[in-house]
Tab-separated table of C-alpha atoms and ligand atoms in Angstrom:
chain	number	residue	atom	x	y	z
A	107	MET	CA	0.000	0.000	0.000
A	108	GLY	CA	2.828	2.323	0.926
A	109	GLN	CA	4.260	2.052	-2.564
A	110	ILE	CA	1.069	2.916	-4.403
A	111	ALA	CA	0.253	5.794	-2.101
A	112	ALA	CA	3.807	7.043	-2.430
A	113	GLY	CA	3.494	7.022	-6.197
A	114	SER	CA	0.371	9.156	-6.362
A	115	GLN	CA	1.674	11.456	-3.657
A	116	GLN	CA	4.840	11.929	-5.628
A	117	LYS	CA	2.832	12.979	-8.658
A	118	MET	CA	0.667	15.371	-6.725
A	119	HIS	CA	3.182	17.188	-4.543
A	120	GLY	CA	6.649	15.799	-5.348
A	121	ILE	CA	9.052	13.958	-3.056
A	122	TRP	CA	12.297	15.080	-1.399
A	123	ALA	CA	15.437	14.208	-3.289
A	124	GLY	CA	16.846	12.280	-0.322
A	125	ARG	CA	17.318	12.083	3.415
A	126	TRP	CA	19.447	15.197	3.518
A	127	THR	CA	16.921	17.190	1.591
A	128	PHE	CA	14.358	16.193	4.167
A	129	ILE	CA	16.724	17.179	6.974
A	130	LEU	CA	17.348	20.526	5.357
A	131	ALA	CA	13.683	21.151	4.654
A	132	ALA	CA	12.668	20.169	8.176
A	133	THR	CA	15.500	22.279	9.556
A	134	GLY	CA	14.350	25.079	7.280
A	135	SER	CA	10.934	24.758	8.857
A	136	ALA	CA	12.247	24.498	12.393
A	137	VAL	CA	14.858	27.236	12.239
A	138	GLY	CA	13.109	30.547	11.919
A	139	LEU	CA	11.909	33.528	13.866
A	140	GLY	CA	11.324	31.138	16.748
A	141	ASN	CA	15.046	30.665	17.199
A	142	ILE	CA	16.396	34.089	16.412
A	143	TRP	CA	13.602	36.436	17.463
A	144	LYS	CA	11.341	34.594	19.884
A	145	PHE	CA	13.705	32.442	21.928
A	146	PRO	CA	15.909	35.308	23.127
A	147	TYR	CA	13.014	37.562	24.049
A	148	ILE	CA	10.992	34.970	25.918
A	149	ALA	CA	14.147	33.783	27.693
A	150	GLY	CA	14.674	37.426	28.648
A	151	GLU	CA	11.100	37.847	29.859
A	152	ASN	CA	11.210	34.664	31.901
A	153	GLY	CA	14.410	35.313	33.746
A	154	GLY	CA	16.975	33.382	31.676
A	155	GLY	CA	18.808	30.287	32.908
A	156	ALA	CA	16.120	28.177	34.557
A	157	PHE	CA	13.807	28.863	31.652
A	158	VAL	CA	16.486	27.760	29.190
A	159	LEU	CA	17.054	24.547	31.124
A	160	VAL	CA	13.341	23.697	31.128
A	161	TYR	CA	13.184	24.489	27.424
A	162	LEU	CA	16.105	22.156	26.685
A	163	LEU	CA	14.488	19.404	28.752
A	164	CYS	CA	11.240	19.858	26.855
A	165	ILE	CA	13.079	19.519	23.543
A	166	ALA	CA	14.809	16.334	24.666
A	167	ILE	CA	12.048	14.430	26.426
A	168	ILE	CA	8.964	15.717	24.622
A	169	GLY	CA	10.069	17.370	21.396
A	170	VAL	CA	12.263	14.659	19.922
A	171	PRO	CA	9.945	11.703	20.674
A	172	VAL	CA	6.879	13.593	19.439
A	173	MET	CA	8.699	14.728	16.329
A	174	MET	CA	9.525	11.120	15.479
A	175	ALA	CA	5.863	10.290	15.983
A	176	GLU	CA	4.801	13.088	13.693
A	177	VAL	CA	7.209	12.170	10.914
A	178	LEU	CA	6.179	8.550	10.997
A	179	LEU	CA	2.484	9.426	10.793
A	180	GLY	CA	3.081	11.497	7.686
A	181	ARG	CA	5.342	8.998	6.031
A	182	ARG	CA	3.072	6.057	6.704
A	183	ALA	CA	0.000	7.740	5.264
A	184	ARG	CA	1.794	9.786	2.613
A	185	LYS	CA	-0.975	12.348	2.629
A	186	SER	CA	-1.626	15.776	4.066
A	187	PRO	CA	-2.249	15.704	7.836
A	188	ILE	CA	-6.040	15.739	7.731
A	189	TYR	CA	-6.317	12.857	5.274
A	190	ALA	CA	-3.339	11.135	6.864
A	191	MET	CA	-5.079	11.040	10.224
A	192	SER	CA	-8.285	9.759	8.689
A	193	ASP	CA	-6.446	6.910	6.865
A	194	LEU	CA	-4.419	6.038	9.929
A	195	ALA	CA	-7.475	6.076	12.187
A	196	ARG	CA	-9.103	3.638	9.785
A	197	GLU	CA	-5.990	1.449	9.706
A	198	ALA	CA	-5.930	1.419	13.514
A	199	LYS	CA	-9.718	0.872	13.620
A	200	VAL	CA	-10.327	3.776	15.961
A	201	SER	CA	-12.752	6.698	15.890
A	202	ARG	CA	-12.524	9.207	13.072
A	203	LEU	CA	-12.447	11.856	15.801
A	204	TRP	CA	-8.677	11.453	15.733
A	205	CYS	CA	-8.790	13.512	12.538
A	206	ALA	CA	-9.214	16.466	14.864
A	207	ILE	CA	-5.418	16.382	15.164
A	208	GLY	CA	-5.260	17.290	11.500
A	209	TRP	CA	-7.986	19.925	11.664
A	210	SER	CA	-6.784	21.759	14.710
A	211	GLY	CA	-3.242	21.578	13.350
A	212	ALA	CA	-4.253	23.150	10.077
A	213	LEU	CA	-6.000	25.927	11.991
A	214	ALA	CA	-2.996	26.473	14.279
A	215	GLY	CA	-0.639	26.740	11.299
A	216	PHE	CA	-2.908	29.254	9.649
A	217	LEU	CA	-3.180	31.359	12.813
A	218	ILE	CA	0.578	31.326	13.354
A	219	LEU	CA	1.178	32.387	9.769
A	220	THR	CA	-0.999	35.471	10.244
A	221	PHE	CA	1.366	36.956	12.831
A	222	TYR	CA	4.553	35.268	11.640
A	223	SER	CA	4.285	37.175	8.389
A	224	VAL	CA	4.043	40.504	10.204
A	225	ILE	CA	7.161	39.866	12.302
A	226	ALA	CA	9.060	38.579	9.277
A	227	GLY	CA	8.045	41.877	7.684
A	228	TRP	CA	10.032	43.667	10.411
A	229	ALA	CA	13.109	41.714	9.354
A	230	LEU	CA	12.519	42.690	5.721
A	231	ALA	CA	12.137	46.325	6.707
A	232	TYR	CA	15.427	46.080	8.600
A	233	VAL	CA	17.296	44.933	5.499
A	234	GLY	CA	16.491	48.300	3.919
A	235	LYS	CA	17.382	50.222	7.067
A	236	MET	CA	20.700	48.401	7.346
A	237	ILE	CA	21.657	49.082	3.732
A	238	ASN	CA	20.599	52.684	4.193
A	239	GLY	CA	23.076	53.083	7.021
A	240	ASP	CA	20.374	54.077	9.537
A	241	PHE	CA	22.197	52.295	12.317
A	242	VAL	CA	25.747	53.462	11.707
A	243	HIS	CA	27.183	54.442	15.104
A	244	ALA	CA	23.668	54.582	16.474
A	245	ALA	CA	23.225	54.651	20.240
A	246	PRO	CA	20.787	52.144	21.785
A	247	GLU	CA	18.186	54.909	22.270
A	248	THR	CA	18.394	55.886	18.604
A	249	VAL	CA	17.874	52.285	17.555
A	250	GLY	CA	15.004	52.032	20.022
A	251	ASN	CA	13.401	55.053	18.412
A	252	ILE	CA	13.843	53.676	14.910
A	253	PHE	CA	12.112	50.508	16.063
A	254	SER	CA	9.180	52.303	17.711
A	255	THR	CA	8.769	54.450	14.624
A	256	LEU	CA	8.553	51.307	12.524
A	257	LEU	CA	5.889	49.849	14.821
A	258	ALA	CA	3.842	53.035	14.685
A	259	ASP	CA	3.909	53.110	10.880
A	260	LYS	CA	0.912	50.954	9.956
A	261	GLY	CA	1.299	51.527	6.231
A	262	GLY	CA	4.906	50.392	6.270
A	263	LEU	CA	4.136	47.334	8.388
A	264	ILE	CA	1.312	46.349	6.060
A	265	GLN	CA	3.545	46.785	3.048
A	266	TRP	CA	6.236	44.459	4.436
A	267	HIS	CA	3.646	42.003	5.702
A	268	SER	CA	2.276	41.912	2.129
A	269	VAL	CA	5.710	41.351	0.604
A	270	PHE	CA	6.412	38.462	2.953
A	271	MET	CA	3.003	36.895	2.407
A	272	LEU	CA	3.538	37.074	-1.361
A	273	MET	CA	6.927	35.376	-1.012
A	274	THR	CA	5.312	32.558	0.947
A	275	VAL	CA	2.416	32.207	-1.465
A	276	GLY	CA	4.854	32.108	-4.380
A	277	VAL	CA	6.829	29.123	-3.121
A	278	VAL	CA	3.780	27.186	-1.980
A	279	ALA	CA	2.131	27.797	-5.351
A	280	ALA	CA	5.163	26.288	-7.085
A	281	GLY	CA	5.162	23.228	-4.782
A	282	VAL	CA	7.444	23.017	-1.770
A	283	THR	CA	9.633	20.159	-2.917
A	284	LYS	CA	10.857	22.025	-5.994
A	285	GLY	CA	12.623	25.234	-5.060
A	286	LEU	CA	12.886	24.836	-1.339
A	287	GLY	CA	15.324	21.960	-1.135
A	288	VAL	CA	17.892	23.818	-3.193
A	289	ALA	CA	17.435	27.143	-1.446
A	290	VAL	CA	17.772	25.587	1.958
A	291	ARG	CA	20.966	23.737	1.024
A	292	VAL	CA	22.828	27.000	0.486
A	293	LEU	CA	21.108	29.458	2.758
A	294	MET	CA	20.876	27.534	6.002
A	295	PRO	CA	24.655	27.004	6.179
A	296	LEU	CA	25.163	30.677	5.435
A	297	LEU	CA	22.885	31.622	8.319
A	298	PHE	CA	24.950	29.404	10.621
A	299	VAL	CA	28.148	31.118	9.523
A	300	LEU	CA	26.708	34.549	10.102
A	301	LEU	CA	25.440	33.679	13.540
A	302	PHE	CA	28.949	32.607	14.408
A	303	VAL	CA	30.310	35.915	13.148
A	304	LEU	CA	27.865	37.643	15.484
A	305	LEU	CA	28.864	35.348	18.301
A	306	TRP	CA	32.482	36.296	17.742
A	307	TYR	CA	31.560	39.977	17.737
A	308	SER	CA	29.618	39.739	20.958
A	309	SER	CA	32.450	37.833	22.621
A	310	GLN	CA	34.801	40.664	21.685
A	311	TYR	CA	32.643	43.675	22.340
A	312	GLY	CA	29.688	42.518	24.400
A	313	ASP	CA	29.406	41.706	28.080
A	314	PHE	CA	30.008	38.050	27.372
A	315	SER	CA	30.178	36.656	30.877
A	316	ARG	CA	27.008	38.426	31.933
A	317	GLY	CA	25.218	37.187	28.822
A	318	PHE	CA	26.478	33.688	29.443
A	319	ASN	CA	25.442	33.700	33.086
A	320	PHE	CA	22.055	35.069	32.214
A	321	LEU	CA	21.380	32.180	29.836
A	322	PHE	CA	22.968	29.351	31.782
A	323	ASP	CA	22.734	30.256	35.433
A	324	PHE	CA	19.862	28.120	36.679
A	325	ASP	CA	18.094	30.348	39.145
A	326	PHE	CA	14.741	28.643	39.673
A	327	SER	CA	13.366	31.418	41.836
A	328	LYS	CA	12.878	33.443	38.657
A	329	LEU	CA	10.762	30.787	36.974
A	330	THR	CA	6.979	30.589	37.318
A	331	TRP	CA	4.543	27.926	36.136
A	332	SER	CA	3.478	30.193	33.318
A	333	GLY	CA	7.157	30.384	32.399
A	334	VAL	CA	7.282	26.594	32.271
A	335	LEU	CA	4.277	26.593	29.922
A	336	VAL	CA	6.011	29.194	27.739
A	337	ALA	CA	9.098	26.948	27.606
A	338	LEU	CA	7.014	23.907	26.725
A	339	GLY	CA	5.057	25.795	24.088
A	340	HIS	CA	8.249	27.135	22.639
A	341	ALA	CA	9.766	23.671	22.371
A	342	PHE	CA	6.837	22.809	20.100
A	343	PHE	CA	6.962	26.092	18.247
A	344	THR	CA	10.657	25.988	17.513
A	345	LEU	CA	10.576	22.388	16.276
A	346	SER	CA	7.435	23.139	14.207
A	347	LEU	CA	5.617	20.426	16.134
A	348	GLY	CA	2.052	19.704	17.082
A	349	MET	CA	0.265	21.041	14.019
A	350	GLY	CA	1.135	18.714	11.170
A	351	ALA	CA	3.898	20.713	9.460
A	352	ILE	CA	6.408	17.986	10.156
A	353	MET	CA	3.771	15.385	9.301
A	354	ALA	CA	3.226	17.053	5.936
A	355	TYR	CA	6.978	17.069	5.291
A	356	GLY	CA	7.234	13.481	6.518
A	357	ALA	CA	4.780	12.554	3.798
A	358	TYR	CA	7.439	13.484	1.247
A	359	MET	CA	10.228	11.596	3.025
A	360	PRO	CA	11.810	8.705	1.135
A	361	SER	CA	10.881	5.316	2.592
A	362	HIS	CA	14.472	4.260	3.205
A	363	ALA	CA	15.388	7.312	5.298
A	364	GLU	CA	15.845	6.700	9.024
A	365	VAL	CA	13.317	8.632	11.060
A	366	SER	CA	15.201	8.563	14.371
A	367	LYS	CA	18.564	9.886	13.215
A	368	THR	CA	16.946	12.416	10.970
A	369	VAL	CA	14.819	13.832	13.756
A	370	VAL	CA	17.703	13.998	16.209
A	371	THR	CA	19.766	15.873	13.626
A	372	VAL	CA	17.025	18.417	13.043
A	373	ALA	CA	16.474	18.949	16.774
A	374	LEU	CA	20.188	19.411	17.403
A	375	LEU	CA	20.601	21.921	14.589
A	376	ASP	CA	17.553	23.842	15.747
A	377	THR	CA	18.745	23.992	19.351
A	378	LEU	CA	22.227	25.009	18.273
A	379	VAL	CA	20.868	27.947	16.296
A	380	ALA	CA	18.717	29.131	19.206
A	381	LEU	CA	21.564	28.922	21.710
A	382	VAL	CA	24.050	30.641	19.418
A	383	ALA	CA	21.495	33.350	18.685
A	384	GLY	CA	20.965	33.803	22.423
A	385	MET	CA	24.701	33.934	23.091
A	386	ALA	CA	25.142	36.455	20.306
A	387	ILE	CA	22.329	38.680	21.496
A	388	PHE	CA	22.532	38.817	25.305
A	389	PRO	CA	26.105	40.058	25.703
A	390	ILE	CA	25.177	42.931	23.392
A	391	VAL	CA	21.961	43.522	25.321
A	392	PHE	CA	23.893	43.885	28.580
A	393	ALA	CA	26.733	45.939	27.127
A	394	ALA	CA	24.226	48.360	25.594
A	395	ASN	CA	22.173	48.556	28.802
A	396	ILE	CA	19.041	47.221	27.160
A	397	GLU	CA	16.539	45.440	29.411
A	398	PRO	CA	16.637	41.671	28.762
A	399	SER	CA	12.878	41.679	29.287
A	400	ALA	CA	12.339	44.244	26.533
A	401	GLY	CA	9.899	41.922	24.737
A	402	PRO	CA	9.343	41.323	21.026
A	403	GLY	CA	11.688	44.161	20.054
A	404	LEU	CA	14.765	42.662	21.702
A	405	LEU	CA	16.405	41.348	18.517
A	406	PHE	CA	15.481	44.445	16.561
A	407	VAL	CA	17.037	46.799	19.053
A	408	SER	CA	20.104	44.934	20.322
A	409	LEU	CA	21.642	43.655	17.110
A	410	PRO	CA	21.502	46.874	15.074
A	411	VAL	CA	23.462	48.499	17.890
A	412	ALA	CA	26.149	45.868	17.418
A	413	PHE	CA	26.164	46.043	13.645
A	414	GLY	CA	26.195	49.829	13.695
A	415	ASN	CA	29.439	49.839	15.644
A	416	MET	CA	31.160	46.969	13.882
A	417	ASP	CA	33.668	47.251	11.027
A	418	SER	CA	31.791	46.208	7.885
A	419	GLY	CA	28.677	46.227	10.073
A	420	LEU	CA	26.648	47.526	7.179
A	421	LEU	CA	27.445	44.474	5.129
A	422	PHE	CA	27.111	41.936	7.942
A	423	GLY	CA	23.957	43.585	9.199
A	424	SER	CA	22.229	43.592	5.829
A	425	VAL	CA	23.193	40.000	5.136
A	426	PHE	CA	22.041	39.007	8.612
A	427	PHE	CA	18.558	40.414	8.214
A	428	ILE	CA	18.319	38.938	4.719
A	429	LEU	CA	19.128	35.557	6.217
A	430	VAL	CA	16.631	35.996	9.053
A	431	SER	CA	14.007	36.784	6.428
A	432	ILE	CA	14.939	33.681	4.499
A	433	ALA	CA	14.868	31.539	7.630
A	434	ALA	CA	11.395	32.922	8.316
A	435	TRP	CA	10.404	32.220	4.735
A	436	SER	CA	11.380	28.561	4.829
A	437	SER	CA	9.368	28.278	8.059
A	438	SER	CA	6.256	30.080	6.917
A	439	ILE	CA	5.960	27.728	3.962
A	440	SER	CA	5.623	24.799	6.335
A	441	LEU	CA	2.966	26.613	8.346
A	442	ILE	CA	0.629	26.688	5.420
A	443	GLU	CA	1.591	23.568	3.488
A	444	PRO	CA	-0.736	21.286	5.526
A	445	VAL	CA	-3.835	23.323	4.679
A	446	VAL	CA	-2.893	23.746	1.047
A	447	SER	CA	-1.990	20.131	0.408
A	448	TRP	CA	-5.258	19.118	2.061
A	449	MET	CA	-7.247	21.456	-0.205
A	450	VAL	CA	-5.437	20.062	-3.261
A	451	GLU	CA	-6.008	16.447	-2.215
A	452	SER	CA	-9.686	17.146	-1.663
A	453	GLY	CA	-9.860	17.631	-5.435
A	454	ARG	CA	-11.738	20.913	-5.148
A	455	PHE	CA	-8.773	23.228	-5.676
A	456	ASN	CA	-5.561	23.372	-7.622
A	457	ARG	CA	-2.426	24.473	-5.783
A	458	VAL	CA	-2.544	28.034	-7.008
A	459	GLY	CA	-6.219	28.480	-6.174
A	460	ALA	CA	-5.797	26.965	-2.733
A	461	ILE	CA	-2.802	29.041	-1.712
A	462	SER	CA	-4.295	32.229	-3.101
A	463	LEU	CA	-7.415	31.813	-1.024
A	464	VAL	CA	-5.513	30.916	2.134
A	465	GLY	CA	-2.902	33.621	1.541
A	466	VAL	CA	-5.479	36.393	1.199
A	467	THR	CA	-7.341	35.262	4.326
A	468	ALA	CA	-4.140	35.028	6.362
A	469	TRP	CA	-3.045	38.429	5.099
A	470	LEU	CA	-6.330	39.988	6.206
A	471	MET	CA	-6.118	38.456	9.638
A	472	GLY	CA	-2.498	39.592	9.885
A	473	LEU	CA	-3.786	43.159	9.926
A	474	GLY	CA	-4.970	42.456	13.477
A	475	THR	CA	-1.353	41.794	14.470
A	476	VAL	CA	-0.166	44.925	12.670
A	477	LEU	CA	-2.642	46.978	14.694
A	478	SER	CA	-1.629	45.278	17.955
A	479	PHE	CA	1.581	47.292	17.841
A	480	ASN	CA	-0.043	50.675	17.310
A	481	ASP	CA	-3.793	51.513	17.230
A	482	TRP	CA	-4.824	48.462	19.211
A	483	ALA	CA	-1.843	48.376	21.561
A	484	ASP	CA	-4.093	49.117	24.529
A	485	PHE	CA	-7.064	47.129	23.299
A	486	LYS	CA	-6.885	43.939	25.335
A	487	PRO	CA	-10.269	42.233	25.285
A	488	LEU	CA	-8.926	38.679	25.392
A	489	LEU	CA	-7.444	37.625	28.762
A	490	GLY	CA	-5.807	41.021	29.026
A	491	MET	CA	-3.742	40.411	25.905
A	492	THR	CA	-3.395	42.239	22.628
A	493	PHE	CA	-4.588	40.497	19.487
A	494	PHE	CA	-1.017	39.405	18.696
A	495	ASP	CA	-0.265	38.224	22.243
A	496	PHE	CA	-3.496	36.279	22.292
A	497	LEU	CA	-2.805	34.499	18.983
A	498	ASP	CA	0.702	33.679	20.134
A	499	PHE	CA	-0.605	32.345	23.453
A	500	LEU	CA	-3.468	30.370	21.909
A	501	THR	CA	-1.281	28.679	19.308
A	502	ALA	CA	2.067	28.153	21.003
A	503	GLN	CA	0.868	27.520	24.523
A	504	ILE	CA	-2.443	25.741	23.963
A	505	MET	CA	-2.918	24.331	20.481
A	506	LEU	CA	0.601	23.034	19.774
A	507	PRO	CA	1.119	21.259	23.122
A	508	LEU	CA	-2.359	19.719	22.909
A	509	GLY	CA	-1.702	18.671	19.315
A	510	GLY	CA	1.547	17.065	20.422
A	511	LEU	CA	-0.192	15.350	23.322
A	512	PHE	CA	-2.757	13.731	21.042
A	513	ILE	CA	-0.174	12.805	18.412
A	514	ALA	CA	1.801	11.017	21.128
A	515	LEU	CA	-1.307	9.264	22.430
A	516	PHE	CA	-2.333	8.173	18.942
A	517	VAL	CA	1.046	6.731	18.031
A	518	GLY	CA	1.665	5.288	21.478
A	519	TRP	CA	-1.708	3.733	22.184
A	520	LYS	CA	-3.885	3.581	19.086
A	521	MET	CA	-1.661	2.482	16.221
A	522	SER	CA	-0.630	-1.137	16.121
A	523	LYS	CA	2.874	-1.620	17.444
A	524	ALA	CA	3.716	-3.494	14.239
A	525	SER	CA	2.928	-0.581	11.957
A	526	VAL	CA	4.826	1.838	14.167
A	527	ARG	CA	7.791	-0.520	14.213
A	528	GLU	CA	7.728	-0.699	10.421
A	529	GLU	CA	8.351	3.034	10.192
A	530	ILE	CA	11.051	3.105	12.888
A	531	ALA	CA	12.754	-0.048	11.667
A	532	GLU	CA	16.323	1.161	12.060
A	533	THR	CA	16.484	1.115	15.858
A	534	THR	CA	17.328	-1.809	18.126
A	535	ASP	CA	14.479	-3.311	20.149
A	536	ILE	CA	15.656	-1.590	23.305
A	537	GLN	CA	15.882	1.816	21.662
A	538	PHE	CA	12.486	1.317	20.124
A	539	ASP	CA	10.853	0.353	23.390
A	540	LEU	CA	12.469	3.249	25.160
A	541	TRP	CA	11.093	5.643	22.576
A	542	LEU	CA	7.659	4.006	22.676
A	543	GLN	CA	7.488	4.382	26.450
A	544	MET	CA	8.386	8.041	26.104
A	545	VAL	CA	5.628	8.560	23.569
A	546	ARG	CA	3.141	6.570	25.639
A	547	TRP	CA	3.867	8.002	29.050
A	548	ILE	CA	6.470	10.667	29.451
A	549	SER	CA	5.542	13.110	26.697
A	550	PRO	CA	1.765	13.090	27.310
A	551	LEU	CA	2.128	13.159	31.096
A	552	ALA	CA	4.643	15.980	30.970
A	553	VAL	CA	2.383	18.104	28.788
A	554	ALA	CA	-0.642	17.309	30.947
A	555	ALA	CA	1.310	18.043	34.133
A	556	VAL	CA	2.298	21.500	32.960
A	557	PHE	CA	-1.338	22.330	32.218
A	558	VAL	CA	-2.502	21.003	35.574
A	559	PHE	CA	0.162	22.821	37.571
A	560	LEU	CA	-0.527	26.023	35.737
A	561	LEU	CA	-4.268	25.796	36.379
A	562	TRP	CA	-3.554	25.054	39.989
A	563	ASP	CA	-1.153	27.936	40.261
A	564	LYS	CA	-3.397	30.430	38.493
A	565	PHE	CA	-6.830	29.584	39.842
A	566	LEU	CA	-7.212	26.723	42.237
A	567	SER	CA	-4.475	27.561	44.698
A	568	GLY	CA	-6.168	30.913	45.330
A	569	TRP	CA	-9.520	29.279	45.995
A	570	TRP	CA	-7.906	26.629	48.106
A	571	ALA	CA	-6.177	29.227	50.231
A	572	ALA	CA	-9.452	31.135	50.548
A	573	LEU	CA	-11.220	27.959	51.584
A	574	ILE	CA	-8.605	27.166	54.204
A	575	ALA	CA	-8.807	30.719	55.462
A	576	LEU	CA	-12.581	30.414	55.771
A	577	ILE	CA	-12.308	27.301	57.898
B	34	LIG	N1	9.589	26.551	13.840
B	34	LIG	C1	9.458	27.827	13.236
B	34	LIG	C2	10.284	28.828	14.022
B	34	LIG	O1	10.915	28.474	14.964
B	34	LIG	C3	8.027	28.279	13.117
B	34	LIG	C4	7.166	27.249	12.520
B	34	LIG	C5	7.205	26.785	11.260
B	34	LIG	C6	6.192	26.499	13.180
B	34	LIG	N2	6.294	25.796	11.100
B	34	LIG	C7	5.670	25.593	12.248
B	34	LIG	C8	5.735	26.506	14.472
B	34	LIG	C9	4.690	24.712	12.620
B	34	LIG	C10	4.746	25.621	14.837
B	34	LIG	C11	4.235	24.711	13.935
B	34	LIG	O2	10.308	29.974	13.702
């Protein structure tokens, strides 16, 4: 069955040229704004070290096992997530309700894309500002002002958001297996090199030891249960897990490729990029007296200060923001591929029609995020959050972890062990059983525990204390 399905899939969407193309494409999806923009600022907001440790633990004990589960689901079914889940539920003879994994994933990807495109637009805007020399010898306050001016300029934000959305639509319209593999082969390594250049700069000119201590000094008193949920959510976000992106890419993975090694490689590369980005950014943050908890602007304020004062900073700075934009691009494609490939498989749309419709809708909704940084900055109807904060919270902290939880439960408990084993054939029995136990118990329980503790911390502990006080 696998062979036949693979054949028709190959005709409809294409197949990766080999294991390394899959690794690069999955890394392209994983490495993005999450690593370079989001990780440093949420680490800053949540006090640093202890947060980073929890995040790394989440990657290792939840992220990697769940990612293997997601890849194997996609590769076994060789269809887009929604249809994949419906086939696999039938194969496992369980309720079709399991398709909800596909549906909620498609929705989460769409919602993330709406704000992802706006933030990627900031990076695009910064390419122009870099080339223009706006940051040459700029003091931190000047850079801060340039950034706030950008945020206040709705027209400009919308323009860059549109450019980025068009770039995404363009690649998805052409089919992700065509151009992407090649692009990623050249550009990802270049991004690595540039991050190391930045790391070198910050070790020379930044407050390196303070930056290092901030990221790796495990002070648990600074960490709250909400911080733990942020770390967990980010582990999913940064690995592109819990919404079917990796499942969709897994569907194009050659049958002979080894799922386990491939996934570990992707997770390691992704973590490396985040840590290097953090180590490049924080020493500069401290040397320039910027607050580590500055929020979403952290990257956009700290790095231009560094580039502005660096020899050849103009060149490095422009190339850096071009690469960040490209990293965001290769990620945004994977956010929307599940929905588009589902629409194509349904037979009601062709690729171009599907992506045009989805692209326009996501663009429109992105306007809400644009406004969150200016006109609507004080409009917080949803849990006291702006539109952007709410979308980020809903997707990263609720939908992705829940998606991951159900993916783990499905693979661990619902699929027959034989079919799972067929997809993870390369491991020894012991390794396989270890992984299976993680997927069955550790990953779901860890996700559930974070939710329970958070609920307790936020609501129940207050009531409990009140109740005790009453008695
Ligand atoms: N992982 C990407 C990043 O770190 C974002 C991303 C791409 C994503 N595809 C995803 C997040 C799917 C969640 C789900 O920037």
